[in-house]
């Protein structure tokens, strides 16, 4: 599996404060089987990816293309800091449906 996708899966799970045990249970699989997904050791079908996105409450697009570095981008200047923060908050709220 694409390493970025497995990293996105782990990162989103952690950001949502979900345990591997909970996600594995929701997916009707073992914890060790789910761990293989996060480590990128198995290839996933679209239906399995859709199920993970559903458990996380995010879109499949967010799961596949999330770039976590977007939230930690340090290459901005003080004059644009307000816009940088606003854009990151909007992106976070869109992905995690908080507003």
Coordinates of N, CA and C in Angstrom, one line a residue:
X1 N 0.9 -1.2 0.0 CA 0.0 0.0 0.0 C 0.9 1.2 0.0
X2 N 0.4 2.3 -0.6 CA 1.1 3.6 -0.6 C 1.4 4.0 0.8
X3 N 2.6 4.3 1.1 CA 3.1 4.7 2.5 C 2.3 5.9 3.0
X4 N 2.1 6.9 2.1 CA 1.4 8.1 2.5 C 0.0 7.8 3.0
X5 N -0.7 6.9 2.3 CA -2.0 6.5 2.7 C -2.0 5.9 4.1
X6 N -1.1 4.9 4.3 CA -1.1 4.3 5.7 C -0.7 5.3 6.7
X7 N 0.2 6.3 6.4 CA 0.5 7.3 7.3 C -0.7 8.2 7.6
X8 N -1.5 8.5 6.6 CA -2.7 9.3 6.7 C -3.7 8.6 7.6
X9 N -3.8 7.3 7.5 CA -4.7 6.6 8.3 C -4.3 6.7 9.7
X10 N -3.1 6.4 10.0 CA -2.6 6.5 11.4 C -2.7 7.9 12.0
X11 N -2.3 8.9 11.2 CA -2.4 10.3 11.6 C -3.8 10.7 12.0
X12 N -4.7 10.4 11.1 CA -6.1 10.8 11.3 C -6.7 10.1 12.5
X13 N -6.4 8.8 12.7 CA -6.8 8.1 13.8 C -6.3 8.7 15.1
X14 N -5.0 9.1 15.1 CA -4.5 9.7 16.3 C -5.1 11.1 16.6
X15 N -5.3 11.9 15.5 CA -5.8 13.2 15.7 C -7.3 13.1 16.2
X16 N -7.9 12.1 15.8 CA -9.3 11.9 16.3 C -9.4 11.2 17.7
X17 N -8.2 10.9 18.2 CA -8.1 10.2 19.5 C -8.9 8.9 19.5
X18 N -8.7 8.1 18.4 CA -9.3 6.8 18.4 C -8.2 5.7 18.6
X19 N -8.6 4.7 19.3 CA -7.6 3.6 19.5 C -7.6 2.6 18.4
X20 N -6.5 1.9 18.2 CA -6.5 0.8 17.2 C -7.6 -0.2 17.5
X21 N -7.8 -0.5 18.8 CA -8.8 -1.5 19.2 C -10.2 -1.1 18.7
X22 N -10.5 0.2 18.9 CA -11.8 0.7 18.5 C -12.0 0.6 17.0
X23 N -11.0 1.1 16.2 CA -11.1 1.1 14.8 C -11.2 -0.3 14.3
X24 N -10.3 -1.2 14.8 CA -10.4 -2.6 14.4 C -11.8 -3.2 14.6
X25 N -12.3 -2.9 15.8 CA -13.7 -3.4 16.1 C -14.7 -2.9 15.1
X26 N -14.7 -1.6 14.8 CA -15.6 -1.1 13.9 C -15.4 -1.7 12.5
X27 N -14.2 -2.1 12.2 CA -13.9 -2.7 10.9 C -14.1 -4.2 10.8
X28 N -14.6 -4.8 12.0 CA -14.7 -6.2 12.1 C -13.4 -7.0 11.7
X29 N -12.3 -6.5 12.3 CA -11.1 -7.2 12.1 C -10.2 -7.2 13.4
X30 N -9.2 -8.0 13.3 CA -8.3 -8.1 14.5 C -7.5 -6.8 14.7
X31 N -7.0 -6.5 15.9 CA -6.1 -5.4 16.1 C -4.8 -5.5 15.3
X32 N -4.3 -6.7 15.3 CA -3.1 -7.0 14.5 C -3.3 -6.8 13.0
X33 N -4.4 -7.2 12.5 CA -4.8 -7.0 11.1 C -4.9 -5.5 10.8
X34 N -5.5 -4.7 11.7 CA -5.6 -3.3 11.5 C -4.2 -2.6 11.6
X35 N -3.4 -3.1 12.5 CA -2.0 -2.6 12.6 C -1.2 -2.8 11.3
X36 N -1.5 -3.8 10.6 CA -0.8 -4.0 9.2 C -1.3 -2.9 8.3
X37 N -2.5 -2.5 8.4 CA -3.0 -1.4 7.5 C -2.2 -0.1 7.8
X38 N -2.0 0.2 9.1 CA -1.3 1.4 9.5 C 0.2 1.3 9.1
X39 N 0.7 0.2 9.1 CA 2.1 0.0 8.8 C 2.3 -0.1 7.3
X40 N 1.3 -0.2 6.5 CA 1.3 -0.3 5.0 C 1.8 -1.6 4.5
X41 N 1.5 -2.7 5.3 CA 1.9 -4.0 5.0 C 0.9 -4.8 4.1
X42 N -0.3 -4.2 3.9 CA -1.3 -4.9 3.1 C -1.9 -3.9 2.1
X43 N -2.3 -4.4 1.0 CA -3.0 -3.5 0.0 C -4.5 -3.5 0.4
X44 N -5.0 -2.3 0.2 CA -6.5 -2.2 0.6 C -7.3 -2.0 -0.6
X45 N -8.5 -2.5 -0.6 CA -9.5 -2.2 -1.6 C -10.2 -0.9 -1.4
X46 N -10.8 -0.4 -2.4 CA -11.5 0.9 -2.2 C -12.6 0.7 -1.2
X47 N -13.3 -0.4 -1.1 CA -14.3 -0.6 -0.1 C -13.8 -0.6 1.3
X48 N -12.6 -1.1 1.5 CA -12.0 -1.1 2.8 C -11.5 0.3 3.2
X49 N -11.0 1.1 2.2 CA -10.6 2.5 2.4 C -11.8 3.3 2.8
X50 N -12.9 3.0 2.1 CA -14.2 3.7 2.3 C -14.7 3.5 3.7
X51 N -14.6 2.2 4.2 CA -15.0 1.9 5.5 C -14.2 2.6 6.6
X52 N -12.8 2.7 6.3 CA -12.0 3.4 7.3 C -12.4 4.9 7.3
X53 N -12.6 5.5 6.2 CA -13.0 6.9 6.1 C -14.3 7.1 6.9
X54 N -15.2 6.1 6.7 CA -16.5 6.2 7.4 C -16.3 6.1 8.9
X55 N -15.5 5.2 9.4 CA -15.2 5.1 10.8 C -14.6 6.4 11.4
X56 N -13.7 7.0 10.6 CA -13.1 8.3 11.0 C -14.0 9.5 10.8
X57 N -15.0 9.3 10.0 CA -15.9 10.5 9.8 C -15.3 11.5 8.9
X58 N -14.5 11.0 7.9 CA -13.9 11.9 6.9 C -14.2 11.4 5.5
X59 N -13.9 12.1 4.5 CA -14.2 11.7 3.1 C -13.0 10.8 2.7
X60 N -13.3 10.0 1.7 CA -12.3 9.1 1.1 C -11.1 10.0 0.5
X61 N -11.5 11.1 0.0 CA -10.5 12.1 -0.6 C -9.6 12.5 0.5
X62 N -10.1 12.9 1.7 CA -9.3 13.3 2.8 C -8.4 12.2 3.3
X63 N -8.9 11.0 3.3 CA -8.0 9.9 3.7 C -6.9 9.6 2.7
X64 N -7.1 9.8 1.5 CA -6.1 9.5 0.5 C -5.1 10.6 0.3
X65 N -5.6 11.9 0.4 CA -4.8 13.0 0.0 C -4.4 14.0 1.1
X66 N -4.7 13.6 2.3 CA -4.4 14.5 3.5 C -2.9 14.7 3.5
X67 N -2.5 16.0 3.5 CA -1.1 16.3 3.7 C -0.9 17.0 5.0
X68 N -0.5 16.2 6.0 CA -0.4 16.7 7.4 C 0.6 17.8 7.5
X69 N 1.6 17.9 6.7 CA 2.5 19.0 6.8 C 1.9 20.3 6.6
X70 N 0.7 20.3 5.9 CA 0.0 21.6 5.7 C -0.3 22.3 7.1
X71 N -0.6 21.5 8.1 CA -0.9 22.0 9.4 C 0.3 22.5 10.1
X72 N 1.5 22.1 9.7 CA 2.7 22.4 10.4 C 3.7 23.2 9.6
X73 N 3.2 23.8 8.5 CA 4.0 24.6 7.6 C 4.6 25.8 8.4
X74 N 5.9 25.9 8.4 CA 6.6 26.9 9.1 C 7.1 28.0 8.1
X75 N 6.8 27.9 6.8 CA 7.3 28.8 5.9 C 6.3 29.9 5.6
X76 N 6.0 30.7 6.6 CA 5.1 31.8 6.4 C 5.7 33.0 7.1
X77 N 5.4 34.2 6.7 CA 5.9 35.4 7.4 C 4.9 36.0 8.3
X78 N 5.3 36.9 9.2 CA 4.4 37.5 10.2 C 3.3 38.2 9.6
X79 N 3.5 38.9 8.4 CA 2.5 39.7 7.8 C 1.3 38.8 7.3
X80 N 1.6 37.6 7.0 CA 0.6 36.7 6.4 C 0.1 35.7 7.5
X81 N 0.6 35.8 8.7 CA 0.3 34.9 9.8 C -1.2 34.7 10.0
X82 N -1.9 35.8 9.9 CA -3.4 35.7 10.2 C -4.0 34.9 9.1
X83 N -3.7 35.1 7.8 CA -4.2 34.3 6.7 C -3.8 32.9 6.8
X84 N -2.6 32.6 7.2 CA -2.1 31.3 7.4 C -2.9 30.5 8.4
X85 N -3.1 31.1 9.6 CA -3.9 30.5 10.6 C -5.3 30.3 10.2
X86 N -5.9 31.3 9.6 CA -7.3 31.2 9.1 C -7.4 30.0 8.1
X87 N -6.5 29.9 7.2 CA -6.6 28.9 6.2 C -6.4 27.5 6.8
X88 N -5.5 27.4 7.7 CA -5.3 26.1 8.4 C -6.5 25.7 9.2
X89 N -7.1 26.6 9.9 CA -8.3 26.3 10.7 C -9.4 25.9 9.7
X90 N -9.6 26.6 8.6 CA -10.6 26.2 7.7 C -10.4 24.8 7.1
X91 N -9.1 24.5 6.8 CA -8.8 23.1 6.3 C -9.1 22.1 7.3
X92 N -8.7 22.3 8.6 CA -8.9 21.4 9.7 C -10.4 21.2 9.9
X93 N -11.1 22.3 9.9 CA -12.6 22.1 10.2 C -13.3 21.4 9.0
X94 N -12.8 21.6 7.8 CA -13.4 20.9 6.7 C -13.1 19.4 6.8
X95 N -11.9 19.0 7.1 CA -11.5 17.6 7.2 C -12.2 17.0 8.4
X96 N -12.2 17.6 9.5 CA -12.7 17.0 10.7 C -14.1 17.4 11.1
X97 N -14.8 18.3 10.3 CA -16.2 18.6 10.5 C -16.5 19.2 11.8
X98 N -15.6 20.2 12.2 CA -15.9 20.7 13.6 C -16.7 22.0 13.6
X99 N -16.8 22.7 12.5 CA -17.6 23.9 12.5 C -18.8 23.9 11.5

